[in-house]
Coordinates of C-alpha atoms in Angstrom, one line a residue:
M85 CA -7.8 -94.2 94.4
E86 CA -11.1 -95.7 94.1
L87 CA -12.9 -92.6 95.7
S88 CA -11.3 -90.3 93.2
K89 CA -13.1 -92.2 90.2
I90 CA -16.5 -91.5 91.8
P91 CA -17.0 -87.9 90.8
L92 CA -15.9 -88.5 87.4
F93 CA -18.2 -91.5 87.0
F94 CA -21.2 -89.8 88.2
F95 CA -20.3 -86.7 86.2
F96 CA -20.5 -88.9 82.8
F97 CA -23.7 -90.5 84.2
L98 CA -25.4 -87.3 84.8
L99 CA -24.3 -85.8 81.5
R100 CA -25.8 -88.9 79.7
L101 CA -28.9 -88.7 81.6
L102 CA -29.4 -84.9 80.9
S103 CA -28.7 -85.4 77.2
A104 CA -31.2 -88.4 76.9
V105 CA -34.0 -86.4 78.6
H106 CA -33.5 -83.3 76.5
S107 CA -33.7 -84.7 73.1
I108 CA -37.0 -84.9 71.2
G109 CA -38.2 -84.3 67.8
V110 CA -41.6 -82.8 66.5
N111 CA -43.6 -82.7 63.3
Y112 CA -43.7 -79.4 61.8
G113 CA -47.0 -78.8 60.0
T114 CA -48.0 -75.7 58.6
L115 CA -51.9 -76.0 57.7
G116 CA -52.6 -72.8 59.6
D117 CA -53.4 -69.2 58.4
N118 CA -51.9 -67.6 61.5
L119 CA -48.4 -69.6 62.0
P120 CA -45.2 -67.6 62.6
P121 CA -42.7 -67.3 59.7
P122 CA -40.3 -70.3 59.5
S123 CA -37.2 -68.0 60.4
Q124 CA -38.9 -67.4 63.8
V125 CA -39.9 -70.8 64.5
A126 CA -36.1 -72.1 63.8
Q127 CA -34.6 -69.2 66.2
F128 CA -37.3 -70.2 68.8
L129 CA -36.8 -73.8 68.8
K130 CA -33.0 -73.5 68.7
S131 CA -32.7 -71.0 71.6
S132 CA -35.5 -71.9 74.0
T133 CA -36.5 -75.5 73.7
V134 CA -34.6 -78.8 73.6
I135 CA -36.3 -79.9 70.4
D136 CA -33.4 -80.8 68.3
R137 CA -35.0 -82.3 65.2
I138 CA -38.0 -81.4 62.9
K139 CA -40.0 -83.4 60.5
I140 CA -42.0 -81.6 57.7
F141 CA -44.5 -83.0 55.3
D142 CA -43.1 -81.5 52.0
V143 CA -39.8 -79.9 50.9
N144 CA -40.8 -76.3 51.8
P145 CA -37.8 -74.2 50.6
D146 CA -38.6 -71.5 53.3
I147 CA -38.5 -73.9 56.1
I148 CA -35.4 -75.9 54.8
K149 CA -33.5 -72.6 54.4
A150 CA -34.6 -71.2 57.8
F151 CA -33.2 -74.1 59.7
A152 CA -29.8 -73.7 58.0
N153 CA -26.9 -73.5 60.6
T154 CA -29.0 -74.3 63.6
G155 CA -27.9 -77.6 64.2
I156 CA -31.3 -78.8 64.1
L157 CA -31.9 -82.0 62.2
V158 CA -34.3 -81.6 59.5
S159 CA -36.3 -84.6 57.8
V160 CA -38.3 -83.8 54.7
T161 CA -41.2 -85.6 52.8
V162 CA -41.6 -86.7 49.2
P163 CA -45.4 -86.1 48.6
N164 CA -47.0 -89.6 47.9
G165 CA -47.8 -88.5 44.3
D166 CA -44.3 -88.0 43.4
I167 CA -43.4 -91.7 44.3
P168 CA -43.8 -93.4 40.6
S169 CA -41.5 -90.6 39.0
L170 CA -38.7 -91.1 41.4
T171 CA -38.4 -94.8 40.1
N172 CA -36.4 -93.1 37.1
P173 CA -32.8 -92.4 38.2
R174 CA -32.8 -89.1 36.2
N175 CA -35.9 -87.9 37.7
A176 CA -34.5 -88.6 41.3
L177 CA -31.4 -86.9 40.6
R178 CA -33.3 -83.9 39.5
W179 CA -35.3 -84.0 42.6
V180 CA -32.1 -84.2 44.9
D181 CA -30.5 -81.3 42.8
A182 CA -33.6 -79.2 43.4
N183 CA -34.6 -80.0 46.7
I184 CA -31.5 -81.2 48.8
K185 CA -28.2 -79.9 47.2
P186 CA -29.2 -76.2 47.3
Y187 CA -29.3 -76.2 51.0
Y188 CA -26.8 -78.9 51.9
P189 CA -24.9 -79.0 54.3
A190 CA -26.0 -75.6 55.8
T191 CA -29.2 -77.6 56.6
K192 CA -28.7 -80.7 58.5
F193 CA -30.8 -83.1 56.5
H194 CA -31.5 -86.2 58.3
Y195 CA -34.2 -88.3 56.7
I196 CA -35.9 -88.2 53.4
C197 CA -39.4 -89.8 54.0
V198 CA -40.6 -91.0 50.8
G199 CA -44.3 -90.7 51.2
T200 CA -46.6 -90.8 54.2
E201 CA -48.4 -94.1 55.1
V202 CA -48.4 -95.2 51.6
L203 CA -49.3 -98.7 52.1
H204 CA -52.3 -97.7 54.3
W205 CA -53.9 -95.4 51.6
G206 CA -52.5 -96.3 48.3
P207 CA -53.5 -96.5 45.5
Q208 CA -51.5 -99.7 44.2
N209 CA -49.6 -97.9 41.8
L210 CA -47.9 -96.1 44.6
V211 CA -47.8 -99.4 47.0
D212 CA -45.7 -101.3 44.0
N213 CA -43.4 -98.3 43.5
L214 CA -42.6 -97.3 47.1
V215 CA -39.4 -99.6 47.8
P216 CA -38.1 -99.1 44.2
A217 CA -38.4 -95.1 44.5
M218 CA -36.4 -95.4 48.0
R219 CA -33.8 -97.3 46.3
V220 CA -33.4 -95.0 43.3
L221 CA -33.7 -91.9 45.6
H222 CA -30.7 -93.2 47.9
A223 CA -28.6 -94.0 44.8
A224 CA -29.2 -90.5 43.5
L225 CA -28.1 -89.1 47.1
I226 CA -24.9 -91.1 46.8
K227 CA -24.3 -90.1 43.2
S228 CA -24.7 -86.5 44.2
G229 CA -22.0 -87.0 46.9
I230 CA -24.5 -86.9 49.9
N231 CA -23.7 -90.1 52.0
D232 CA -25.2 -88.9 55.4
V233 CA -29.0 -88.4 54.5
K234 CA -31.2 -91.6 55.1
I235 CA -34.2 -92.5 53.2
S236 CA -37.3 -94.3 54.9
S237 CA -41.2 -94.0 54.9
P238 CA -43.6 -93.7 57.8
H239 CA -46.2 -96.1 58.2
S240 CA -49.7 -96.2 60.1
L241 CA -50.0 -99.3 62.2
G242 CA -52.8 -100.6 59.7
I243 CA -49.8 -102.4 58.3
L244 CA -50.4 -104.8 61.2
L245 CA -52.8 -107.8 61.1
E246 CA -52.9 -107.9 64.8
S247 CA -51.3 -106.2 67.8
N248 CA -52.9 -107.6 70.9
P249 CA -51.2 -109.3 72.4
P250 CA -47.8 -108.4 70.9
S251 CA -46.8 -112.0 70.5
N252 CA -49.3 -112.6 68.0
A253 CA -48.6 -109.8 65.7
S254 CA -47.7 -109.8 62.2
F255 CA -47.7 -107.6 59.2
R256 CA -50.8 -107.9 57.0
P257 CA -50.4 -111.0 54.4
G258 CA -49.5 -109.4 50.9
W259 CA -47.8 -106.5 52.2
D260 CA -45.3 -108.5 54.5
V261 CA -43.5 -110.5 51.9
G262 CA -44.4 -108.2 48.9
N263 CA -43.4 -104.8 50.3
L264 CA -42.3 -104.6 53.9
A265 CA -39.5 -107.4 53.6
P266 CA -37.9 -105.6 50.8
M267 CA -38.1 -102.4 52.5
L268 CA -36.6 -103.7 55.8
Q269 CA -33.8 -105.3 53.4
F270 CA -33.2 -101.9 52.2
L271 CA -33.2 -100.2 55.6
R272 CA -30.9 -102.7 57.0
K273 CA -28.4 -102.3 54.1
T274 CA -28.6 -98.5 54.4
K275 CA -28.5 -98.4 58.3
S276 CA -31.7 -96.7 58.2
G277 CA -34.8 -96.8 60.5
F278 CA -38.3 -98.3 60.1
M279 CA -40.7 -95.5 60.7
V280 CA -44.0 -96.0 62.4
N281 CA -46.9 -93.7 63.5
P282 CA -48.3 -95.1 66.9
Y283 CA -51.3 -93.3 68.4
T284 CA -52.8 -94.4 71.5
Y285 CA -55.1 -91.7 71.4
F286 CA -57.2 -93.5 68.4
G287 CA -57.2 -96.7 70.8
Y288 CA -58.7 -94.7 73.7
S289 CA -61.7 -95.8 75.7
P290 CA -62.6 -94.9 79.1
A291 CA -61.8 -98.6 80.5
N292 CA -58.1 -98.3 79.2
A293 CA -57.6 -94.6 79.8
D294 CA -54.5 -95.1 82.3
Y295 CA -53.2 -97.8 79.8
C296 CA -53.2 -95.2 77.0
L297 CA -51.5 -92.2 79.2
F298 CA -48.8 -93.8 80.8
K299 CA -50.4 -93.9 84.0
P300 CA -50.5 -96.7 86.6
N301 CA -52.9 -99.4 85.6
A302 CA -53.0 -103.2 86.0
G303 CA -51.7 -103.6 82.4
L304 CA -51.7 -106.4 79.8
F305 CA -50.1 -109.8 80.4
D306 CA -48.8 -111.5 77.3
K307 CA -48.8 -115.2 78.0
A308 CA -46.8 -116.3 75.2
T309 CA -43.6 -114.1 76.3
G310 CA -44.4 -113.9 80.0
K311 CA -44.0 -110.1 79.7
R312 CA -46.5 -107.5 81.3
Y313 CA -47.2 -104.4 79.4
T314 CA -48.2 -101.2 81.5
N315 CA -48.9 -98.9 78.6
Q316 CA -50.1 -99.1 75.0
F317 CA -47.2 -97.5 73.5
D318 CA -44.9 -100.3 74.6
Q319 CA -47.5 -102.8 73.2
L320 CA -47.8 -101.3 69.9
M321 CA -44.0 -100.6 69.7
D322 CA -43.5 -104.5 70.5
A323 CA -46.3 -105.5 68.1
V324 CA -44.1 -103.9 65.2
Y325 CA -40.9 -105.6 66.5
V326 CA -42.4 -108.9 66.4
S327 CA -43.8 -108.4 62.9
M328 CA -40.1 -107.4 62.0
K329 CA -38.8 -110.2 63.5
K330 CA -40.8 -112.6 61.8
L331 CA -39.7 -111.5 58.7
G332 CA -36.0 -111.7 59.9
Y333 CA -35.3 -108.0 60.6
P334 CA -35.2 -107.6 64.4
D335 CA -32.1 -105.5 64.2
V336 CA -33.6 -102.6 62.3
E337 CA -34.1 -99.5 64.4
I338 CA -37.6 -98.3 64.7
I339 CA -38.4 -94.6 64.6
V340 CA -41.5 -93.1 66.0
A341 CA -42.3 -90.8 63.3
E342 CA -45.6 -89.5 64.6
T343 CA -47.4 -89.8 67.8
G344 CA -49.4 -87.3 70.0
W345 CA -52.5 -86.4 71.7
P346 CA -54.8 -83.4 71.2
S347 CA -55.4 -80.9 73.8
G348 CA -59.0 -80.0 72.6
G349 CA -61.8 -81.9 70.7
D350 CA -65.4 -81.9 69.7
P351 CA -67.8 -82.4 72.6
Q352 CA -68.0 -86.1 72.4
N353 CA -64.0 -86.2 72.6
T354 CA -63.9 -85.5 76.2
H355 CA -60.4 -87.4 76.4
A356 CA -59.0 -84.7 74.1
N357 CA -57.9 -82.2 76.8
P358 CA -54.9 -80.5 78.0
A359 CA -54.4 -82.7 80.9
N360 CA -54.4 -85.9 78.9
A361 CA -52.3 -84.3 76.3
A362 CA -49.8 -83.2 78.9
A363 CA -49.8 -86.8 80.6
Y364 CA -49.3 -88.7 77.3
N365 CA -46.5 -86.4 75.7
A366 CA -44.8 -86.2 79.1
G367 CA -44.9 -90.0 79.6
L368 CA -43.8 -90.4 76.2
I369 CA -40.7 -88.2 76.4
K370 CA -39.7 -90.0 79.6
K371 CA -40.2 -93.3 78.1
V372 CA -38.3 -92.8 74.9
S373 CA -35.5 -91.0 76.5
S374 CA -34.9 -93.0 79.6
G375 CA -33.2 -95.9 77.6
V376 CA -35.5 -98.6 79.4
G377 CA -36.8 -99.6 76.2
T378 CA -39.9 -102.0 76.0
P379 CA -40.4 -105.4 77.4
L380 CA -39.3 -107.3 74.4
M381 CA -36.6 -104.5 73.6
P382 CA -34.7 -103.8 76.8
G383 CA -32.4 -100.9 76.6
R384 CA -33.5 -99.5 73.3
K385 CA -34.0 -95.8 72.8
F386 CA -36.3 -94.3 70.0
E387 CA -35.9 -91.4 68.0
T388 CA -39.2 -89.8 68.2
Y389 CA -41.3 -87.1 66.7
I390 CA -44.2 -85.7 68.5
F391 CA -47.3 -84.4 66.7
S392 CA -47.3 -81.6 66.4
L393 CA -45.3 -78.4 67.0
F394 CA -48.5 -76.1 66.5
N395 CA -52.2 -76.0 66.7
E396 CA -53.0 -75.8 63.1
N397 CA -56.6 -74.0 62.6
L398 CA -56.9 -75.1 58.9
K399 CA -56.8 -78.8 59.6
G400 CA -59.9 -80.5 60.2
P401 CA -62.7 -81.6 59.8
S402 CA -62.7 -82.5 63.6
L403 CA -61.7 -80.0 66.2
D404 CA -59.1 -82.5 67.7
E405 CA -57.1 -82.4 64.5
K406 CA -56.7 -78.7 65.0
N407 CA -55.2 -79.2 68.5
F408 CA -52.4 -81.7 68.5
G409 CA -49.8 -78.8 68.8
L410 CA -47.3 -78.4 71.7
F411 CA -47.4 -74.5 71.1
R412 CA -49.9 -72.1 70.0
P413 CA -48.8 -69.7 67.2
D414 CA -47.6 -67.2 69.4
F415 CA -45.2 -69.7 70.7
T416 CA -47.0 -70.1 74.2
Q417 CA -47.3 -73.4 75.6
V418 CA -50.5 -75.1 75.3
Y419 CA -49.5 -77.3 78.3
N420 CA -46.2 -77.8 80.1
I421 CA -44.2 -81.0 79.6
G422 CA -40.8 -79.6 80.2
I423 CA -39.2 -78.9 76.8
F424 CA -38.1 -75.3 77.6
R425 CA -34.4 -75.2 78.0
G426 CA -33.7 -75.7 81.9
S427 CA -37.3 -76.5 82.5
Q428 CA -38.1 -79.2 85.0
H429 CA -41.5 -78.5 85.7
A430 CA -44.1 -81.1 85.9
P431 CA -46.8 -81.3 83.2
T432 CA -49.6 -79.1 83.7
G433 CA -53.2 -79.0 82.2
S434 CA -56.9 -78.6 83.2
T435 CA -58.8 -81.3 84.8
P436 CA -60.5 -83.5 82.4
K437 CA -64.1 -83.2 82.5
P438 CA -66.1 -86.2 83.5
A439 CA -67.6 -88.2 80.6
P440 CA -71.3 -88.3 80.2
A441 CA -72.9 -91.7 81.6
A442 CA -73.0 -94.0 78.7
P443 CA -75.6 -96.7 77.9
V444 CA -74.9 -100.2 78.9
A445 CA -72.3 -101.5 76.7
A446 CA -72.1 -105.0 75.2
Q447 CA -69.3 -106.8 77.0
G448 CA -66.0 -107.0 75.1
K449 CA -67.4 -106.0 71.7
K450 CA -66.7 -103.0 69.8
W451 CA -67.9 -101.2 66.9
C452 CA -66.9 -98.5 64.3
V453 CA -69.3 -95.9 63.5
P454 CA -69.1 -92.5 62.0
K455 CA -68.6 -89.6 64.3
P456 CA -71.5 -87.2 64.6
D457 CA -69.6 -84.2 62.9
A458 CA -68.5 -86.2 60.0
T459 CA -70.0 -84.5 56.6
N460 CA -71.6 -86.5 54.0
A461 CA -68.7 -85.9 51.7
A462 CA -66.3 -87.2 54.0
L463 CA -68.3 -90.3 54.7
Q464 CA -68.8 -91.0 50.8
S465 CA -65.1 -90.7 50.5
N466 CA -64.9 -93.6 53.2
I467 CA -67.4 -95.6 51.3
D468 CA -65.5 -95.3 47.9
Y469 CA -62.3 -96.2 49.8
V470 CA -63.6 -99.4 51.6
C471 CA -65.4 -100.6 48.5
S472 CA -62.7 -100.1 46.1
S473 CA -60.4 -102.1 48.2
G474 CA -61.9 -105.4 47.7
A475 CA -64.7 -105.5 50.4
D476 CA -68.1 -106.9 49.7
C477 CA -70.4 -103.9 49.4
H478 CA -73.4 -105.6 47.8
P479 CA -75.3 -105.4 51.4
I480 CA -75.7 -101.5 50.8
Q481 CA -76.5 -101.8 47.1
A482 CA -80.0 -101.6 46.0
G483 CA -82.1 -105.0 47.2
G484 CA -79.3 -105.6 49.7
A485 CA -79.9 -106.4 53.3
C486 CA -78.5 -102.9 54.5
F487 CA -79.6 -100.8 51.7
E488 CA -82.2 -99.3 53.8
P489 CA -82.1 -96.5 55.1
N490 CA -80.7 -95.4 52.0
N491 CA -78.7 -92.5 52.9
V492 CA -74.8 -91.9 53.0
R493 CA -74.4 -91.9 57.0
A494 CA -76.1 -95.3 57.1
H495 CA -74.2 -97.0 54.5
A496 CA -71.1 -95.4 55.7
A497 CA -71.7 -97.1 59.1
F498 CA -71.8 -100.3 57.3
V499 CA -68.6 -100.1 55.3
M500 CA -66.7 -98.6 58.0
N501 CA -67.4 -101.0 60.5
S502 CA -66.9 -103.9 58.1
F503 CA -63.4 -102.5 57.2
Y504 CA -62.9 -102.3 61.1
Q505 CA -64.0 -105.8 62.0
T506 CA -62.1 -107.4 59.0
N507 CA -58.9 -106.0 59.8
G508 CA -58.3 -107.4 63.1
R509 CA -60.5 -104.8 65.2
N510 CA -57.3 -102.5 65.6
D511 CA -58.7 -99.2 66.8
F512 CA -56.6 -97.2 64.2
N513 CA -58.5 -99.1 61.4
C514 CA -61.6 -96.8 62.4
D515 CA -59.8 -93.6 62.2
F516 CA -60.8 -92.8 58.8
A517 CA -59.1 -89.3 58.5
H518 CA -60.8 -88.9 62.0
T519 CA -64.4 -89.2 60.8
G520 CA -64.7 -92.7 62.7
A521 CA -65.1 -93.6 66.3
I522 CA -65.1 -96.6 68.3
T523 CA -68.2 -97.5 70.4
N524 CA -69.0 -100.5 72.7
I525 CA -72.7 -99.8 72.3
D526 CA -74.2 -102.0 69.2
P527 CA -75.5 -99.8 66.7
R528 CA -77.3 -102.3 64.7
T529 CA -81.1 -102.3 64.9
T530 CA -82.9 -103.4 61.9
R531 CA -80.0 -102.8 59.9
G532 CA -77.8 -105.4 58.1
S533 CA -74.9 -107.0 60.0
S534 CA -71.4 -105.9 59.2
N535 CA -69.7 -108.7 61.0
P536 CA -67.7 -110.6 58.2
T537 CA -66.8 -114.1 57.7
T538 CA -63.4 -115.0 59.1
N539 CA -60.7 -117.7 58.5
G540 CA -61.6 -119.6 61.8
T541 CA -58.9 -117.7 63.5
G542 CA -60.7 -114.5 64.4
H543 CA -59.1 -112.8 61.8
S544 CA -60.7 -111.9 58.3
T545 CA -58.9 -113.2 55.1
F546 CA -59.9 -109.6 53.6
R547 CA -57.0 -107.6 52.6
P548 CA -56.9 -104.1 51.7
R549 CA -56.0 -104.5 48.1
P550 CA -57.7 -102.8 45.0
N551 CA -60.0 -104.9 43.3
P552 CA -59.4 -104.6 39.3
S553 CA -63.0 -105.1 38.4
A554 CA -64.6 -102.6 40.6
L555 CA -65.2 -99.6 38.5
A556 CA -67.2 -97.7 41.0
R557 CA -65.6 -94.3 40.5
L558 CA -63.2 -92.7 38.1
V559 CA -60.7 -90.0 39.2
G560 CA -58.9 -87.6 36.9
V561 CA -55.8 -85.9 37.8
A562 CA -54.5 -83.1 36.0
I563 CA -50.8 -81.8 36.4
S564 CA -50.3 -78.0 36.3
G565 CA -46.7 -77.0 37.3
T566 CA -46.0 -78.2 41.0
K567 CA -49.8 -78.3 41.8
S568 CA -52.5 -80.9 40.8
L569 CA -56.4 -81.1 40.9
I570 CA -58.5 -84.1 41.4
L571 CA -61.6 -84.4 39.8
R572 CA -63.8 -87.0 41.2
L573 CA -66.5 -88.8 39.0
L574 CA -68.8 -91.1 40.5
S575 CA -70.2 -94.0 38.5
Q576 CA -70.1 -92.0 35.3
I577 CA -68.6 -89.0 33.6
L578 CA -70.6 -86.0 35.1
P579 CA -70.7 -82.3 33.7
I580 CA -67.9 -80.3 34.7
N581 CA -69.9 -78.1 37.1
E582 CA -71.0 -81.1 39.1
L583 CA -67.4 -82.3 39.8
S584 CA -66.2 -82.2 43.2
M585 CA -62.6 -81.0 43.4
R586 CA -59.7 -81.3 46.1
S587 CA -56.0 -80.5 46.3
T588 CA -53.6 -83.3 46.1
S589 CA -50.0 -84.3 44.7
F590 CA -49.6 -86.6 41.9
P591 CA -46.5 -87.3 39.6
R592 CA -46.7 -86.9 35.9
A593 CA -48.2 -90.3 34.8
E594 CA -46.9 -93.1 32.8
I595 CA -48.7 -94.8 29.9
V596 CA -50.2 -98.3 30.6
K597 CA -52.4 -100.6 28.9
D598 CA -56.3 -100.5 28.7
S599 CA -56.4 -96.8 27.6
P600 CA -60.2 -96.3 26.7
E601 CA -60.8 -95.5 23.0
G602 CA -60.7 -91.9 22.4
I603 CA -58.0 -91.1 24.7
G604 CA -54.4 -92.1 23.7
E605 CA -50.8 -92.0 24.3
K606 CA -50.1 -88.7 22.5
D607 CA -52.1 -86.9 25.3
D608 CA -49.7 -88.2 28.2
L609 CA -52.7 -89.9 29.8
V610 CA -52.7 -93.0 32.0
W611 CA -55.8 -95.0 33.0
V612 CA -55.6 -97.6 35.7
V613 CA -58.1 -100.4 35.2
G614 CA -59.7 -100.6 38.8
S615 CA -61.3 -97.9 40.9
T616 CA -59.2 -94.9 39.6
V617 CA -58.1 -93.1 36.6
M618 CA -55.1 -90.8 36.8
V619 CA -54.4 -88.3 34.0
G620 CA -51.0 -86.5 33.8
H621 CA -50.9 -83.8 31.3
Q622 CA -48.4 -81.1 31.0
S623 CA -50.5 -78.5 29.5
G624 CA -52.9 -78.1 32.5
V625 CA -56.4 -78.6 33.6
Q626 CA -58.1 -77.5 30.6
P627 CA -57.2 -80.5 28.1
L628 CA -58.2 -82.8 30.9
I629 CA -61.7 -81.4 30.9
V630 CA -61.8 -81.8 27.0
K631 CA -60.8 -85.3 27.3
M632 CA -63.4 -86.3 29.9
Q633 CA -66.1 -84.3 28.1
R634 CA -65.1 -86.6 25.0
M635 CA -65.2 -89.8 27.0
R636 CA -68.6 -88.9 28.1
S637 CA -69.6 -88.1 24.6
N638 CA -68.3 -91.5 23.5
Q639 CA -70.2 -93.3 26.3
Q640 CA -73.5 -91.7 25.1
E641 CA -72.9 -92.8 21.5
E642 CA -72.4 -96.3 22.7
K643 CA -75.6 -96.0 24.4

């Protein structure tokens, strides 16, 4: 009698085990000029792989339509700049009508991600409107009769004040109660997951390579909890869990919205190679699908999206950004981690090249420095970001202790390290869109020190919040259809041919106070006191240029 039950028991056990292993998501990016059409991608994933869900970084209708009737879950993303407009219920309904309803339910929408790493990148207008937009968009879905699509928003781990050891983790002051607690309350109410992007790649050093790559190592012991960590992924996930628990939300599901490892990179990034990428992603899949959980979350599985599906040749500026893909554009594997249907092969990859001998390091100390290939434009953007976020940049101004040498790279080295040191020395705070690198070689010679004053606990009191009095730069944004253009002005309004431009996405702006003289509400413009000026004008770019020239003229008259 008992023996007859054993085969059935093992049958269900085996079925559960197989289904657990064969379930993983990917981020499907499209920054490449050689990528296959979405219809081929959908068919390939459905017929050849165990990938059962994708996340895209927009609401691309071609991709959404291609995945109809495939059974693959699709999560879409609201561009950061659209967030303020979605706090208006009418706009939210229109957004659902345009981007979800035409394809539902043939396409199995899973999540709508409202923005990407909004708290980390700002500006404050988007941060303040994030949770209200999530609430209003959820209400719009319900009003439209769509009850099975969830709302969330992915975060970088820059939201953490500290992550090592996990028991000491917490969310950053200002964001914790002001933004994350209301968000977690909303997620609990709607039974949705809290999305984070834990990249151990950005915490890599030769000394902790095995810890980052799920390989055998001595690990990290957390004295407060008595738990030992054998990989950095568990450490980061438990740091998020502890931070959520401190706000009273330990029960909210945690979703890994992005994580991965590049298979190639710039010459100095020798750890970006196929062997390490295979080791990390194979270890990741085994970890998240096993049901083992983490030391503080035993028995939990984590919905996970690997970054990314394809190598994308238009990403940059660094080579590692182009090489996060599991597949090449011709659908061949970059390395094998067993995600083809029926595949049980062990991960493969080339043997990592030995790293060049390094100078003697300062024991236990780390600094953030610009990568050698970082452009001056990218480094200037880093300076603008840090100096407009409340940091003390007086040392790199004329007469300051670190003004010399007076060049962009030297000044960027100061502010990037200052930001890194004052934000808990988390390695992801030295990312700077992949233009920063961690070193344990002291870069300071005769230049000023960027070691900030702390509050006595080893952690800075600095918070990445915009400084309303810092008018270091002005940014004008002109809306034209679904596209927008940023015109960056440094210190003053420059001639139009001197403006640097880049693509982005912003909503049609709302009117706020403190509009400069000569630019009024009739022009549908918004001027934000602080480091940015956003201009929303339905008639396109030319009126924006006219207004900027007009403001320049007014300034000259005042002089």
